[in-house]
């Protein structure tokens, strides 16, 4: 495959991973990011084994391992703190030959950016539109410039400006019915074990503590709420204290210790599976292609898979348009299935059907780990590596 000139819209996790994979394959890559700075959205990212494999193949394995959390067990407690189940994740890691790597988004972003090269990234400039002819794609930039390239990769996130143009119809982000507060807090035994992903569930709500490296837990709170409820940072602690009144002591301690200035509050949205990911010389990648609820922890991992598959498809065919069709064929069903599974898990966890949620709580009390690990393994084994 000859070297191509490729523009990437967006320098988030998906765009940077794509830039690294494509750059290593010998292509010239230019990234345009609408944000003025590369501040990561959210505190941390759970990289499951399918994502770890991609990052290892891109040469980042040792660096990721050095700064990620050592997550060995998983537990669920009820709202009062009674243990429902605790089990080792080592059987999963052994079965798929890789561990999970929970990591601060800032650490991952810096590792990717250093590997790609800051000189390839233009900040404060968005890719707003495109036009194609037989030989190239012309990208309209927000600063008035027009840039021609062999390919355009739209990795511009869940609020993608290019998605509708690629798909050929208006795509609506759908509210998943709950609000997520997330941040980081120092590891302490009175919160959870330093090697355990601990979750508390009840009243269709959830609290999570996950070791993310650097002596910190990544935490989040999920609460079903109407869309558009007030978002006032100074009230985060009081708001969470009200939602989780009477919950277990570790939850109360977490609320007391969190720093509201370091907390992100997000209304969770997704998009239904798209009918296509490609139009001519333009391809969607990452959240622009498959914005999903975070309930499977696969959003970032699927962007990494996209990047790897895209690079391999371009290696396999001299016609980049044919290569993009191969990319779509390889990814469309895979990501659609995970979007749907994430939405289903979201609905069960957050009480869309209260009887189903109560049944899930009862199942957790009988869970040995086999069912959860089987689901995680299914996702890992379905990846391209």
Short mmCIF file of N, CA, C and O in Angstrom, two decimals, residues 137-242:
data_model
loop_
_atom_site.label_atom_id
_atom_site.label_comp_id
_atom_site.label_asym_id
_atom_site.label_seq_id
_atom_site.Cartn_x
_atom_site.Cartn_y
_atom_site.Cartn_z
N UNK A 137 -10.21 13.90 -1.00
CA UNK A 137 -11.25 14.54 -0.20
C UNK A 137 -10.73 15.91 0.19
O UNK A 137 -9.56 16.06 0.56
N UNK A 138 -11.59 16.91 0.09
CA UNK A 138 -11.25 18.27 0.49
C UNK A 138 -11.98 18.58 1.79
O UNK A 138 -13.21 18.47 1.87
N UNK A 139 -11.23 18.95 2.81
CA UNK A 139 -11.79 19.16 4.14
C UNK A 139 -11.90 20.66 4.40
O UNK A 139 -10.93 21.41 4.24
N UNK A 140 -13.11 21.09 4.80
CA UNK A 140 -13.33 22.48 5.17
C UNK A 140 -13.02 22.64 6.65
O UNK A 140 -13.64 21.99 7.51
N UNK A 141 -12.05 23.51 6.98
CA UNK A 141 -11.66 23.74 8.36
C UNK A 141 -12.36 24.99 8.91
O UNK A 141 -12.75 25.88 8.16
N UNK A 142 -12.46 25.05 10.24
CA UNK A 142 -13.18 26.14 10.88
C UNK A 142 -12.47 27.48 10.77
O UNK A 142 -13.09 28.52 10.99
N UNK A 143 -11.19 27.48 10.41
CA UNK A 143 -10.46 28.74 10.25
C UNK A 143 -10.50 29.24 8.82
O UNK A 143 -9.81 30.20 8.46
N UNK A 144 -11.32 28.60 7.98
CA UNK A 144 -11.49 29.04 6.61
C UNK A 144 -10.65 28.30 5.59
O UNK A 144 -10.91 28.39 4.39
N UNK A 145 -9.66 27.57 6.04
CA UNK A 145 -8.80 26.83 5.10
C UNK A 145 -9.53 25.61 4.53
O UNK A 145 -10.44 25.06 5.14
N UNK A 146 -9.08 25.19 3.36
CA UNK A 146 -9.50 23.93 2.76
C UNK A 146 -8.25 23.08 2.55
O UNK A 146 -7.28 23.56 1.97
N UNK A 147 -8.28 21.86 3.05
CA UNK A 147 -7.13 20.97 2.96
C UNK A 147 -7.51 19.71 2.19
O UNK A 147 -8.54 19.08 2.50
N UNK A 148 -6.68 19.35 1.22
CA UNK A 148 -6.95 18.12 0.46
C UNK A 148 -6.13 16.97 1.05
O UNK A 148 -5.01 17.16 1.53
N UNK A 149 -6.70 15.77 1.00
CA UNK A 149 -6.02 14.59 1.51
C UNK A 149 -6.56 13.38 0.79
O UNK A 149 -7.58 13.44 0.09
N UNK A 150 -5.86 12.26 0.97
CA UNK A 150 -6.36 11.01 0.38
C UNK A 150 -7.55 10.46 1.16
O UNK A 150 -8.45 9.86 0.57
N UNK A 151 -7.54 10.66 2.49
CA UNK A 151 -8.61 10.14 3.35
C UNK A 151 -8.89 11.14 4.47
O UNK A 151 -8.00 11.87 4.90
N UNK A 152 -10.12 11.11 4.95
CA UNK A 152 -10.51 11.84 6.15
C UNK A 152 -11.07 10.83 7.14
O UNK A 152 -12.00 10.09 6.82
N UNK A 153 -10.52 10.82 8.35
CA UNK A 153 -11.02 9.96 9.42
C UNK A 153 -11.73 10.85 10.44
O UNK A 153 -11.10 11.70 11.06
N UNK A 154 -13.02 10.67 10.57
CA UNK A 154 -13.83 11.48 11.49
C UNK A 154 -13.82 10.82 12.86
O UNK A 154 -14.59 9.91 13.13
N UNK A 155 -12.92 11.29 13.70
CA UNK A 155 -12.82 10.80 15.08
C UNK A 155 -13.15 11.95 16.02
O UNK A 155 -12.48 12.16 17.03
N UNK A 156 -14.22 12.69 15.67
CA UNK A 156 -14.54 13.93 16.38
C UNK A 156 -15.61 13.74 17.46
O UNK A 156 -16.28 14.69 17.84
N UNK A 157 -15.73 12.52 17.95
CA UNK A 157 -16.45 12.29 19.19
C UNK A 157 -17.95 12.18 19.08
O UNK A 157 -18.54 12.20 18.00
N UNK A 158 -18.56 12.04 20.25
CA UNK A 158 -20.01 11.81 20.31
C UNK A 158 -20.81 12.97 19.74
O UNK A 158 -21.92 12.79 19.27
N UNK A 159 -20.23 14.20 19.76
CA UNK A 159 -20.90 15.36 19.18
C UNK A 159 -20.40 15.62 17.76
O UNK A 159 -20.40 16.76 17.30
N UNK A 160 -20.02 14.59 17.05
CA UNK A 160 -19.42 14.70 15.72
C UNK A 160 -20.18 15.65 14.79
O UNK A 160 -21.40 15.56 14.65
N UNK A 161 -19.42 16.53 14.15
CA UNK A 161 -20.00 17.41 13.14
C UNK A 161 -20.04 16.75 11.77
O UNK A 161 -20.68 17.27 10.85
N UNK A 162 -19.35 15.64 11.63
CA UNK A 162 -19.23 14.99 10.32
C UNK A 162 -20.08 13.74 10.18
O UNK A 162 -20.30 13.26 9.07
N UNK A 163 -20.58 13.22 11.30
CA UNK A 163 -21.30 11.94 11.28
C UNK A 163 -22.51 11.97 10.34
O UNK A 163 -22.70 11.04 9.53
N UNK A 164 -23.34 13.00 10.45
CA UNK A 164 -24.54 13.05 9.61
C UNK A 164 -24.19 13.03 8.13
O UNK A 164 -24.90 12.42 7.32
N UNK A 165 -23.10 13.72 7.76
CA UNK A 165 -22.69 13.76 6.35
C UNK A 165 -22.23 12.40 5.88
O UNK A 165 -22.50 12.01 4.74
N UNK A 166 -21.54 11.66 6.73
CA UNK A 166 -21.08 10.33 6.34
C UNK A 166 -22.25 9.37 6.21
O UNK A 166 -22.36 8.62 5.23
N UNK A 167 -23.14 9.41 7.18
CA UNK A 167 -24.26 8.46 7.21
C UNK A 167 -25.34 8.84 6.20
O UNK A 167 -26.05 7.96 5.68
N UNK A 168 -25.47 10.14 5.92
CA UNK A 168 -26.49 10.57 4.97
C UNK A 168 -27.84 10.82 5.60
O UNK A 168 -28.85 10.92 4.90
N UNK A 169 -27.89 10.93 6.91
CA UNK A 169 -29.12 11.23 7.62
C UNK A 169 -28.77 11.81 8.99
O UNK A 169 -27.64 11.65 9.47
N UNK A 170 -29.74 12.45 9.61
CA UNK A 170 -29.51 13.03 10.92
C UNK A 170 -29.48 11.92 11.97
O UNK A 170 -30.40 11.10 12.05
N UNK A 171 -28.42 11.91 12.77
CA UNK A 171 -28.27 10.93 13.84
C UNK A 171 -28.45 11.65 15.18
O UNK A 171 -27.76 12.64 15.45
N UNK A 172 -29.37 11.18 15.98
CA UNK A 172 -29.69 11.83 17.25
C UNK A 172 -29.05 11.08 18.41
O UNK A 172 -29.18 9.85 18.51
N UNK A 173 -28.36 11.82 19.25
CA UNK A 173 -27.88 11.25 20.50
C UNK A 173 -29.07 11.04 21.44
O UNK A 173 -29.91 11.91 21.57
N UNK A 174 -29.12 9.87 22.08
CA UNK A 174 -30.25 9.53 22.93
C UNK A 174 -29.82 9.48 24.40
O UNK A 174 -28.79 8.88 24.73
N UNK A 175 -30.61 10.10 25.25
CA UNK A 175 -30.31 10.12 26.68
C UNK A 175 -30.57 8.73 27.26
O UNK A 175 -31.63 8.14 27.06
N UNK A 176 -29.58 8.22 28.00
CA UNK A 176 -29.68 6.88 28.57
C UNK A 176 -30.40 6.86 29.93
O UNK A 176 -30.58 5.80 30.51
N UNK A 177 -30.77 8.03 30.42
CA UNK A 177 -31.61 8.07 31.60
C UNK A 177 -30.89 8.28 32.93
O UNK A 177 -31.53 8.27 33.98
N UNK A 178 -29.56 8.45 32.90
CA UNK A 178 -28.88 8.65 34.17
C UNK A 178 -27.72 9.63 34.06
O UNK A 178 -27.21 9.90 32.96
N UNK A 179 -27.36 10.18 35.22
CA UNK A 179 -26.25 11.12 35.33
C UNK A 179 -25.09 10.43 36.03
O UNK A 179 -25.29 9.66 36.98
N UNK A 180 -23.89 10.69 35.55
CA UNK A 180 -22.67 10.09 36.09
C UNK A 180 -21.76 11.20 36.61
O UNK A 180 -21.47 12.15 35.90
N UNK A 181 -21.36 11.08 37.88
CA UNK A 181 -20.31 11.94 38.46
C UNK A 181 -19.05 11.09 38.55
O UNK A 181 -19.10 9.98 39.11
N UNK A 182 -17.92 11.56 38.05
CA UNK A 182 -16.70 10.75 38.14
C UNK A 182 -15.50 11.61 38.47
O UNK A 182 -15.45 12.80 38.19
N UNK A 183 -14.53 10.97 39.12
CA UNK A 183 -13.32 11.66 39.52
C UNK A 183 -12.30 10.69 40.08
O UNK A 183 -12.37 9.48 39.84
N UNK A 184 -11.35 11.21 40.85
CA UNK A 184 -10.29 10.38 41.40
C UNK A 184 -10.09 10.75 42.86
O UNK A 184 -10.28 11.90 43.26
N UNK A 185 -9.70 9.76 43.64
CA UNK A 185 -9.51 9.96 45.08
C UNK A 185 -8.39 9.04 45.53
O UNK A 185 -8.15 7.98 44.93
N UNK A 186 -7.67 9.43 46.56
CA UNK A 186 -6.56 8.63 47.06
C UNK A 186 -7.06 7.27 47.55
O UNK A 186 -8.11 7.17 48.22
N UNK A 187 -6.32 6.23 47.21
CA UNK A 187 -6.64 4.88 47.70
C UNK A 187 -6.54 4.85 49.22
O UNK A 187 -5.60 5.40 49.80
N UNK A 188 -7.52 4.25 49.85
CA UNK A 188 -7.52 4.09 51.30
C UNK A 188 -8.30 2.82 51.62
O UNK A 188 -9.33 2.55 51.00
N UNK A 189 -7.82 2.00 52.58
CA UNK A 189 -8.49 0.73 52.87
C UNK A 189 -9.92 0.89 53.36
O UNK A 189 -10.73 -0.03 53.21
N UNK A 190 -10.24 2.05 53.95
CA UNK A 190 -11.60 2.24 54.43
C UNK A 190 -12.58 2.57 53.30
O UNK A 190 -13.79 2.64 53.51
N UNK A 191 -12.03 2.77 52.10
CA UNK A 191 -12.88 2.91 50.91
C UNK A 191 -13.03 1.57 50.21
O UNK A 191 -14.14 1.11 49.94
N UNK A 192 -11.91 0.95 49.88
CA UNK A 192 -11.91 -0.36 49.21
C UNK A 192 -10.49 -0.88 49.18
O UNK A 192 -9.53 -0.13 49.41
N UNK A 193 -10.34 -2.16 48.89
CA UNK A 193 -9.03 -2.76 48.73
C UNK A 193 -8.33 -2.16 47.51
O UNK A 193 -8.96 -1.92 46.48
N UNK A 194 -7.03 -1.94 47.61
CA UNK A 194 -6.29 -1.27 46.54
C UNK A 194 -6.21 -2.06 45.25
O UNK A 194 -5.85 -1.50 44.20
N UNK A 195 -6.53 -3.36 45.29
CA UNK A 195 -6.49 -4.18 44.07
C UNK A 195 -7.89 -4.61 43.61
O UNK A 195 -8.00 -5.48 42.75
N UNK A 196 -8.93 -3.99 44.19
CA UNK A 196 -10.29 -4.47 43.92
C UNK A 196 -11.12 -3.39 43.23
O UNK A 196 -11.06 -2.21 43.59
N UNK A 197 -11.92 -3.82 42.27
CA UNK A 197 -12.96 -2.97 41.70
C UNK A 197 -14.22 -3.22 42.53
O UNK A 197 -14.84 -4.27 42.42
N UNK A 198 -14.55 -2.28 43.40
CA UNK A 198 -15.66 -2.41 44.33
C UNK A 198 -16.84 -1.59 43.84
O UNK A 198 -16.69 -0.41 43.50
N UNK A 199 -18.03 -2.20 43.82
CA UNK A 199 -19.24 -1.51 43.40
C UNK A 199 -20.33 -1.69 44.45
O UNK A 199 -20.45 -2.76 45.07
N UNK A 200 -21.11 -0.64 44.64
CA UNK A 200 -22.26 -0.65 45.53
C UNK A 200 -23.50 -0.36 44.69
O UNK A 200 -23.50 0.59 43.91
N UNK A 201 -24.54 -1.19 44.85
CA UNK A 201 -25.73 -1.03 44.01
C UNK A 201 -26.99 -1.07 44.88
O UNK A 201 -27.05 -1.75 45.90
N UNK A 202 -27.99 -0.33 44.43
CA UNK A 202 -29.28 -0.31 45.10
C UNK A 202 -30.09 0.88 44.61
O UNK A 202 -29.53 1.87 44.12
N UNK A 203 -31.39 0.80 44.71
CA UNK A 203 -32.28 1.91 44.31
C UNK A 203 -32.04 2.35 42.87
O UNK A 203 -32.25 3.53 42.53
N UNK A 204 -31.57 1.43 42.01
CA UNK A 204 -31.27 1.71 40.61
C UNK A 204 -30.07 2.63 40.46
O UNK A 204 -29.82 3.15 39.38
N UNK A 205 -29.30 2.82 41.53
CA UNK A 205 -28.11 3.66 41.53
C UNK A 205 -26.87 2.78 41.69
O UNK A 205 -26.96 1.60 42.05
N UNK A 206 -25.72 3.39 41.44
CA UNK A 206 -24.47 2.62 41.54
C UNK A 206 -23.34 3.54 41.97
O UNK A 206 -23.27 4.70 41.58
N UNK A 207 -22.42 2.98 42.76
CA UNK A 207 -21.18 3.65 43.14
C UNK A 207 -20.04 2.69 42.83
O UNK A 207 -20.14 1.49 43.11
N UNK A 208 -18.96 3.20 42.26
CA UNK A 208 -17.85 2.35 41.84
C UNK A 208 -16.53 2.95 42.28
O UNK A 208 -16.33 4.17 42.24
N UNK A 209 -15.62 2.09 42.71
CA UNK A 209 -14.24 2.45 43.04
C UNK A 209 -13.32 1.47 42.32
O UNK A 209 -13.38 0.26 42.55
N UNK A 210 -12.47 1.99 41.45
CA UNK A 210 -11.59 1.15 40.63
C UNK A 210 -10.16 1.64 40.74
O UNK A 210 -9.90 2.83 40.54
N UNK A 211 -9.19 0.77 41.06
CA UNK A 211 -7.79 1.22 41.11
C UNK A 211 -7.29 1.62 39.72
O UNK A 211 -7.39 0.85 38.78
N UNK A 212 -6.76 2.85 39.62
CA UNK A 212 -6.39 3.39 38.31
C UNK A 212 -4.91 3.72 38.20
O UNK A 212 -4.47 4.31 37.22
N UNK A 213 -4.10 3.32 39.19
CA UNK A 213 -2.69 3.66 39.17
C UNK A 213 -2.44 4.97 39.90
O UNK A 213 -3.35 5.75 40.19
N UNK A 214 -1.17 5.22 40.23
CA UNK A 214 -0.80 6.45 40.90
C UNK A 214 -1.34 6.58 42.31
O UNK A 214 -1.46 7.69 42.83
N UNK A 215 -1.66 5.45 42.93
CA UNK A 215 -2.17 5.48 44.29
C UNK A 215 -3.57 6.06 44.40
O UNK A 215 -3.95 6.55 45.47
N UNK A 216 -4.35 5.97 43.32
CA UNK A 216 -5.68 6.56 43.32
C UNK A 216 -6.73 5.56 42.84
O UNK A 216 -6.43 4.64 42.07
N UNK A 217 -7.94 5.76 43.31
CA UNK A 217 -9.12 5.11 42.76
C UNK A 217 -9.77 6.05 41.74
O UNK A 217 -9.83 7.28 41.96
N UNK A 218 -10.28 5.48 40.67
CA UNK A 218 -11.24 6.14 39.80
C UNK A 218 -12.61 5.84 40.40
O UNK A 218 -12.95 4.68 40.63
N UNK A 219 -13.38 6.87 40.68
CA UNK A 219 -14.71 6.63 41.25
C UNK A 219 -15.79 7.19 40.34
O UNK A 219 -15.55 8.11 39.55
N UNK A 220 -16.97 6.61 40.44
CA UNK A 220 -18.13 7.26 39.82
C UNK A 220 -19.40 6.92 40.59
O UNK A 220 -19.48 5.91 41.29
N UNK A 221 -20.35 7.82 40.47
CA UNK A 221 -21.70 7.67 41.01
C UNK A 221 -22.67 7.74 39.83
O UNK A 221 -22.56 8.65 39.00
N UNK A 222 -23.62 6.82 39.76
CA UNK A 222 -24.68 6.85 38.75
C UNK A 222 -26.02 7.04 39.43
O UNK A 222 -26.34 6.32 40.38
N UNK A 223 -26.81 8.00 38.92
CA UNK A 223 -28.14 8.25 39.47
C UNK A 223 -29.12 8.49 38.32
O UNK A 223 -28.89 9.39 37.50
N UNK A 224 -30.20 7.70 38.23
CA UNK A 224 -31.24 8.00 37.23
C UNK A 224 -31.90 9.34 37.54
O UNK A 224 -32.38 9.57 38.65
N UNK A 225 -31.89 10.24 36.57
CA UNK A 225 -32.46 11.58 36.73
C UNK A 225 -33.04 12.04 35.40
O UNK A 225 -32.60 11.58 34.34
N UNK A 226 -34.00 12.96 35.44
CA UNK A 226 -34.50 13.52 34.19
C UNK A 226 -33.39 14.27 33.45
O UNK A 226 -32.46 14.81 34.07
N UNK A 227 -33.51 14.34 32.16
CA UNK A 227 -32.54 15.09 31.35
C UNK A 227 -32.64 16.58 31.69
O UNK A 227 -33.73 17.11 31.89
N UNK A 228 -31.49 17.22 31.78
CA UNK A 228 -31.48 18.65 31.97
C UNK A 228 -31.56 19.13 33.40
O UNK A 228 -31.84 20.30 33.66
N UNK A 229 -31.30 18.25 34.38
CA UNK A 229 -31.29 18.68 35.77
C UNK A 229 -30.10 19.63 36.00
O UNK A 229 -29.08 19.54 35.32
N UNK A 230 -30.21 20.55 36.97
CA UNK A 230 -29.16 21.56 37.17
C UNK A 230 -27.79 20.93 37.44
O UNK A 230 -27.67 19.93 38.14
N UNK A 231 -26.78 21.56 36.87
CA UNK A 231 -25.40 21.11 37.04
C UNK A 231 -24.63 22.24 37.72
O UNK A 231 -24.14 23.16 37.05
N UNK A 232 -24.54 22.20 39.05
CA UNK A 232 -23.87 23.24 39.82
C UNK A 232 -22.75 22.60 40.64
O UNK A 232 -23.00 21.88 41.61
N UNK A 233 -21.52 22.88 40.24
CA UNK A 233 -20.37 22.22 40.85
C UNK A 233 -20.33 22.40 42.37
O UNK A 233 -19.99 21.47 43.11
N UNK A 234 -20.68 23.56 42.86
CA UNK A 234 -20.61 23.82 44.30
C UNK A 234 -21.59 22.95 45.08
O UNK A 234 -21.46 22.83 46.32
N UNK A 235 -22.55 22.36 44.38
CA UNK A 235 -23.57 21.54 45.06
C UNK A 235 -23.34 20.04 44.89
O UNK A 235 -24.14 19.24 45.35
N UNK A 236 -22.24 19.65 44.21
CA UNK A 236 -22.03 18.23 43.92
C UNK A 236 -22.05 17.39 45.21
O UNK A 236 -22.70 16.33 45.26
N UNK A 237 -21.32 17.82 46.23
CA UNK A 237 -21.23 17.00 47.43
C UNK A 237 -22.60 16.89 48.11
O UNK A 237 -23.02 15.79 48.50
N UNK A 238 -23.32 17.99 48.21
CA UNK A 238 -24.64 17.95 48.84
C UNK A 238 -25.62 17.14 48.02
O UNK A 238 -26.45 16.39 48.56
N UNK A 239 -25.51 17.25 46.70
CA UNK A 239 -26.39 16.50 45.81
C UNK A 239 -26.17 15.00 45.97
O UNK A 239 -27.12 14.21 46.10
N UNK A 240 -24.91 14.58 45.98
CA UNK A 240 -24.60 13.17 46.13
C UNK A 240 -24.97 12.68 47.53
O UNK A 240 -25.46 11.55 47.69
N UNK A 241 -24.74 13.49 48.54
CA UNK A 241 -25.12 13.11 49.89
C UNK A 241 -26.61 12.85 50.00
O UNK A 241 -27.06 11.94 50.71
N UNK A 242 -27.41 13.64 49.29
CA UNK A 242 -28.86 13.44 49.30
C UNK A 242 -29.25 12.17 48.54
O UNK A 242 -30.08 11.38 49.02
#
